[in-house]
């Protein structure tokens, strides 16, 4: 009687089985979170599975294929709306969970850039729904969810109802074509009021503000969306054509605010890791001060030229990292 195989293609059978199990768990969790807006596991549990999956693929590189969850962004479009392409791919972010992770990311960035690439821009990571808005000749043409990063759901009609999102950009130097990225969210007070209304109507309340924002933005009836206090904050650009492109992330925020777009004031440009850690620690203590829920801090290389030099992997930009707070 032959012994059972302990390896297949140089990979232990136990690792193959665990990789398949984790892949299924991660894909199912993503579908429930991004498409159904009904998460079935905590963010902490998802992050634990994802980190284990990354570790398995690092130990056994043949496990990493284009179909692996580690190579994908978000989830497929829902099918409830028209599927539209993004002008440039919308990516995810690598996560850091402690100061050592953040230091390791910064070391990688410095090695790849072959210099100290600071300063860095630190901003709050809003727990909402990623969105891309396209403005052509200053007019809002389209709003789309992130979807799988290449295609998203066309939610333009609903986006037009969000207070603070301009239908036309104002000021001088407006690009002929610009795609802005941001986060749609429900303020904490608005979330509480919405759940009270749903309870009074005998309807199921939302589990948290993120689910409420996602469910509201994906309403097929824009009149329902208009009745709920959705908000948006812009945190980047995907494309900028027809006018001089700013040289840094922080400069973009100044310009976008001049155009009338909603940009947070709660960001800071800092010189080094020590200052990054101070910003992270400040908002760990003051996490509930903003009017919306946050689950961490995003750190970006501020200079656009350095961002372009660093580029991206198949899933994330190398020039940014998200420090995740514990639940």
Coordinates of C-alpha atoms in Angstrom, one line a residue:
X1 CA 0.0 0.0 0.0
X2 CA 1.6 3.3 -1.1
X3 CA 2.0 6.2 1.3
X4 CA -0.2 9.2 0.7
X5 CA 1.5 12.1 -1.0
X6 CA 2.9 14.7 1.4
X7 CA 3.7 17.2 -1.3
X8 CA 2.3 18.2 -4.7
X9 CA 4.6 20.2 -7.0
X10 CA 6.9 20.8 -4.0
X11 CA 4.1 22.3 -1.9
X12 CA 3.0 20.4 1.2
X13 CA -0.5 19.0 0.9
X14 CA -1.5 20.6 4.2
X15 CA -0.5 24.0 2.8
X16 CA -2.5 23.4 -0.4
X17 CA -5.6 22.4 1.5
X18 CA -5.3 25.4 3.9
X19 CA -4.7 27.8 0.9
X20 CA -7.9 26.5 -0.8
X21 CA -9.8 26.8 2.5
X22 CA -8.7 30.4 3.1
X23 CA -9.3 31.4 -0.5
X24 CA -12.9 30.3 -0.2
X25 CA -13.4 32.0 3.1
X26 CA -11.9 35.3 1.8
X27 CA -13.9 35.3 -1.4
X28 CA -17.1 34.6 0.4
X29 CA -16.4 37.3 3.0
X30 CA -15.6 39.8 0.2
X31 CA -18.8 39.0 -1.6
X32 CA -20.9 39.4 1.5
X33 CA -19.1 42.7 2.4
X34 CA -18.8 44.4 -1.0
X35 CA -21.8 43.1 -3.0
X36 CA -24.5 42.1 -0.4
X37 CA -23.5 44.8 2.1
X38 CA -24.0 42.2 4.8
X39 CA -20.7 41.2 6.3
X40 CA -20.6 37.8 8.0
X41 CA -17.3 38.1 9.7
X42 CA -15.5 40.9 11.5
X43 CA -12.8 43.0 9.9
X44 CA -10.3 41.6 12.3
X45 CA -11.2 38.0 11.3
X46 CA -10.9 38.9 7.6
X47 CA -7.5 40.5 8.1
X48 CA -6.3 37.4 9.9
X49 CA -7.4 35.1 7.1
X50 CA -5.8 37.4 4.5
X51 CA -2.5 37.7 6.3
X52 CA -2.3 33.9 6.6
X53 CA -3.1 33.6 2.9
X54 CA -0.3 36.1 2.1
X55 CA 2.1 34.2 4.4
X56 CA 1.3 30.8 2.6
X57 CA 2.0 32.4 -0.8
X58 CA 5.2 33.9 0.4
X59 CA 6.4 30.5 1.6
X60 CA 5.1 28.7 -1.5
X61 CA 5.1 31.2 -4.4
X62 CA 3.5 28.7 -6.8
X63 CA 0.3 29.1 -4.8
X64 CA 0.0 32.7 -6.0
X65 CA -1.9 32.8 -9.2
X66 CA -3.9 35.6 -11.0
X67 CA -7.1 34.0 -9.5
X68 CA -5.8 34.2 -5.9
X69 CA -7.7 36.5 -3.6
X70 CA -4.4 38.2 -2.8
X71 CA -4.2 39.5 -6.4
X72 CA -7.7 40.9 -6.5
X73 CA -9.4 44.2 -5.4
X74 CA -12.8 44.4 -3.9
X75 CA -15.4 42.1 -5.5
X76 CA -17.2 41.8 -8.8
X77 CA -19.9 44.3 -9.6
X78 CA -23.3 43.5 -8.1
X79 CA -25.3 43.1 -11.3
X80 CA -28.0 45.4 -10.0
X81 CA -26.6 48.4 -12.0
X82 CA -24.9 49.0 -15.3
X83 CA -21.3 47.9 -15.3
X84 CA -18.9 50.8 -16.2
X85 CA -15.1 50.9 -16.6
X86 CA -12.9 53.1 -14.4
X87 CA -10.6 55.5 -16.3
X88 CA -7.7 54.0 -14.3
X89 CA -7.8 51.0 -12.0
X90 CA -9.0 51.6 -8.5
X91 CA -6.7 49.8 -6.1
X92 CA -6.8 48.5 -2.5
X93 CA -4.3 49.3 0.2
X94 CA -1.8 47.2 2.1
X95 CA -2.4 47.1 5.8
X96 CA -0.2 47.8 8.8
X97 CA -1.3 46.7 12.3
X98 CA 1.5 48.0 14.5
X99 CA 4.5 50.3 14.4
X100 CA 6.8 47.5 13.2
X101 CA 4.6 47.0 10.1
X102 CA 4.6 50.7 9.4
X103 CA 8.4 50.9 9.8
X104 CA 8.8 47.9 7.4
X105 CA 6.6 49.5 4.8
X106 CA 8.6 52.8 5.0
X107 CA 11.9 50.8 4.7
X108 CA 10.6 49.1 1.6
X109 CA 9.5 52.5 0.1
X110 CA 13.0 54.0 0.8
X111 CA 14.7 51.0 -0.7
X112 CA 12.6 51.0 -3.9
X113 CA 12.9 54.8 -4.3
X114 CA 16.6 54.7 -3.5
X115 CA 16.2 57.7 -1.2
X116 CA 14.1 59.0 1.7
X117 CA 10.8 59.7 -0.2
X118 CA 9.2 61.9 2.4
X119 CA 7.3 63.9 3.3
X120 CA 4.3 61.7 3.9
X121 CA 0.6 62.7 4.0
X122 CA -1.4 61.2 6.8
X123 CA -5.2 61.1 6.7
X124 CA -8.1 59.4 8.4
X125 CA -9.4 56.1 6.9
X126 CA -13.1 56.5 6.8
X127 CA -15.1 53.3 7.2
X128 CA -17.3 53.9 4.1
X129 CA -17.7 52.9 0.5
X130 CA -15.1 53.7 -2.2
X131 CA -16.4 55.8 -5.1
X132 CA -15.0 57.3 -8.3
X133 CA -16.5 60.5 -9.8
X134 CA -15.8 61.5 -13.4
X135 CA -16.1 65.2 -14.3
X136 CA -15.9 66.2 -18.0
X137 CA -15.5 69.9 -18.8
X138 CA -16.4 70.5 -15.2
X139 CA -19.7 68.6 -15.2
X140 CA -20.4 65.5 -13.2
X141 CA -20.7 62.8 -15.8
X142 CA -20.6 59.6 -13.7
X143 CA -20.3 58.0 -10.3
X144 CA -19.2 54.4 -9.9
X145 CA -18.4 52.1 -7.0
X146 CA -15.0 50.4 -6.9
X147 CA -16.3 47.0 -7.8
X148 CA -13.4 44.8 -8.8
X149 CA -11.1 47.8 -9.4
X150 CA -11.5 47.8 -13.2
X151 CA -15.3 47.9 -13.4
X152 CA -17.9 49.3 -10.9
X153 CA -21.6 49.8 -10.5
X154 CA -22.9 53.0 -12.2
X155 CA -24.6 54.8 -9.3
X156 CA -24.6 58.3 -10.9
X157 CA -28.3 59.0 -10.1
X158 CA -27.7 58.3 -6.5
X159 CA -24.5 60.2 -6.3
X160 CA -26.2 63.3 -7.6
X161 CA -28.4 63.3 -4.4
X162 CA -25.5 63.4 -2.0
X163 CA -25.2 66.7 -0.2
X164 CA -21.9 68.4 -0.9
X165 CA -21.1 66.7 -4.1
X166 CA -21.1 69.4 -6.8
X167 CA -22.8 68.7 -10.1
X168 CA -20.4 71.3 -11.7
X169 CA -16.9 72.2 -10.6
X170 CA -16.1 75.9 -10.1
X171 CA -13.1 78.1 -10.2
X172 CA -10.1 78.4 -12.5
X173 CA -7.9 75.7 -14.0
X174 CA -10.6 73.0 -13.9
X175 CA -9.3 70.0 -15.8
X176 CA -11.1 69.0 -19.0
X177 CA -11.3 65.5 -17.6
X178 CA -10.8 64.4 -14.0
X179 CA -11.6 61.3 -12.1
X180 CA -11.7 61.9 -8.3
X181 CA -11.8 59.1 -5.8
X182 CA -13.3 59.2 -2.3
X183 CA -15.4 57.6 0.3
X184 CA -19.1 57.8 0.7
X185 CA -20.2 57.5 4.3
X186 CA -23.1 58.1 6.7
X187 CA -22.3 60.4 9.7
X188 CA -22.8 58.7 13.0
X189 CA -25.7 60.9 14.0
X190 CA -27.4 60.4 10.7
X191 CA -26.9 56.6 11.0
X192 CA -28.5 56.6 14.5
X193 CA -31.5 58.7 13.2
X194 CA -31.9 56.4 10.2
X195 CA -32.0 53.3 12.3
X196 CA -34.6 54.9 14.6
X197 CA -36.8 55.6 11.6
X198 CA -36.4 52.0 10.3
X199 CA -37.3 50.6 13.7
X200 CA -40.4 52.8 13.8
X201 CA -41.4 51.5 10.4
X202 CA -40.9 47.9 11.5
X203 CA -37.9 47.4 9.2
X204 CA -34.5 45.8 9.9
X205 CA -32.0 48.4 11.1
X206 CA -28.4 48.5 9.7
X207 CA -25.6 46.9 11.6
X208 CA -23.2 49.8 11.3
X209 CA -22.8 53.1 9.4
X210 CA -20.7 51.5 6.6
X211 CA -23.4 49.0 5.8
X212 CA -26.0 51.8 5.9
X213 CA -23.9 53.9 3.5
X214 CA -23.4 51.0 1.1
X215 CA -27.1 50.0 1.2
X216 CA -28.2 53.6 0.6
X217 CA -25.8 54.2 -2.3
X218 CA -27.0 51.0 -4.0
X219 CA -30.7 51.9 -3.8
X220 CA -32.4 51.4 -7.2
X221 CA -34.7 54.3 -6.3
X222 CA -32.7 57.5 -6.1
X223 CA -35.5 59.1 -4.1
X224 CA -34.7 56.8 -1.2
X225 CA -31.1 57.7 -1.4
X226 CA -32.0 61.4 -1.4
X227 CA -33.9 61.0 1.9
X228 CA -30.8 59.7 3.7
X229 CA -27.9 61.9 4.9
X230 CA -25.1 60.4 2.8
X231 CA -21.9 62.4 2.6
X232 CA -18.6 62.1 0.7
X233 CA -15.0 63.1 1.2
X234 CA -12.5 63.1 -1.6
X235 CA -9.1 61.5 -1.0
X236 CA -7.4 61.2 -4.4
X237 CA -7.5 61.3 -8.2
X238 CA -7.4 58.6 -10.8
X239 CA -7.0 60.9 -13.8
X240 CA -6.3 64.6 -14.5
X241 CA -6.2 66.0 -18.0
X242 CA -6.4 69.4 -19.6
X243 CA -4.8 71.5 -17.0
X244 CA -1.6 71.6 -15.0
X245 CA -1.4 68.6 -12.7
X246 CA -0.5 69.4 -9.1
X247 CA 2.9 68.0 -7.9
X248 CA 1.7 66.4 -4.7
X249 CA -1.2 64.8 -2.9
X250 CA -1.5 67.7 -0.5
X251 CA -1.6 70.2 -3.5
X252 CA -4.4 68.2 -5.1
X253 CA -6.5 68.6 -1.9
X254 CA -6.1 72.4 -2.1
X255 CA -7.1 72.4 -5.8
X256 CA -10.0 70.0 -5.3
X257 CA -11.4 72.1 -2.5
X258 CA -11.1 75.2 -4.7
X259 CA -13.2 73.4 -7.3
X260 CA -15.9 72.9 -4.7
X261 CA -15.3 69.2 -3.9
X262 CA -15.6 68.0 -0.3
X263 CA -12.1 67.4 1.1
X264 CA -11.3 66.7 4.8
X265 CA -9.3 69.1 6.9
X266 CA -8.1 66.2 9.1
X267 CA -4.9 65.4 7.3
X268 CA -1.3 66.3 7.9
X269 CA 2.0 66.3 5.9
X270 CA 4.8 65.0 8.1
X271 CA 8.5 64.4 7.5
X272 CA 9.2 60.9 8.9
X273 CA 8.2 57.7 10.7
X274 CA 8.2 59.3 14.1
X275 CA 5.7 61.9 13.0
X276 CA 3.6 59.3 11.3
X277 CA 3.4 57.3 14.5
X278 CA 2.4 60.4 16.4
X279 CA -0.5 61.1 14.0
X280 CA -1.6 57.4 14.2
X281 CA -1.5 57.5 18.0
X282 CA -3.4 60.8 18.2
X283 CA -6.3 59.4 16.3
X284 CA -6.2 56.1 18.1
X285 CA -7.0 58.2 21.3
X286 CA -9.4 60.6 19.5
X287 CA -10.9 58.0 17.2
X288 CA -14.5 59.0 18.0
X289 CA -13.9 62.8 17.6
X290 CA -14.7 63.0 13.9
X291 CA -18.5 62.9 12.9
X292 CA -17.9 59.7 11.0
X293 CA -16.5 56.2 11.8
X294 CA -12.8 55.6 11.1
X295 CA -10.9 52.3 11.2
X296 CA -7.4 53.6 10.8
X297 CA -5.0 56.1 9.2
X298 CA -3.8 56.1 5.6
X299 CA -0.2 57.1 5.0
X300 CA 0.9 58.2 1.5
X301 CA 4.1 59.4 -0.1
X302 CA 3.1 63.0 -0.8
X303 CA 5.1 63.6 -4.0
X304 CA 3.4 62.5 -7.2
X305 CA 6.7 61.9 -9.1
X306 CA 7.8 59.5 -6.4
X307 CA 4.4 57.8 -6.4
X308 CA 4.8 57.1 -10.1
X309 CA 8.3 55.8 -9.7
X310 CA 7.2 53.4 -6.9
X311 CA 4.2 52.2 -9.0
X312 CA 1.8 49.4 -7.9
X313 CA 1.6 45.7 -7.4
X314 CA -1.4 43.8 -9.0
X315 CA -3.5 44.9 -6.1
X316 CA -2.1 47.9 -4.2
X317 CA 0.0 51.0 -4.6
X318 CA 3.5 50.7 -3.2
X319 CA 3.4 54.3 -2.1
X320 CA 0.6 54.0 0.4
X321 CA -0.2 52.0 3.5
X322 CA -3.3 51.8 5.8
X323 CA -2.7 51.5 9.5
X324 CA -5.7 49.6 10.9
X325 CA -6.9 50.1 14.4
X326 CA -8.2 47.1 16.4
X327 CA -12.1 46.9 16.5

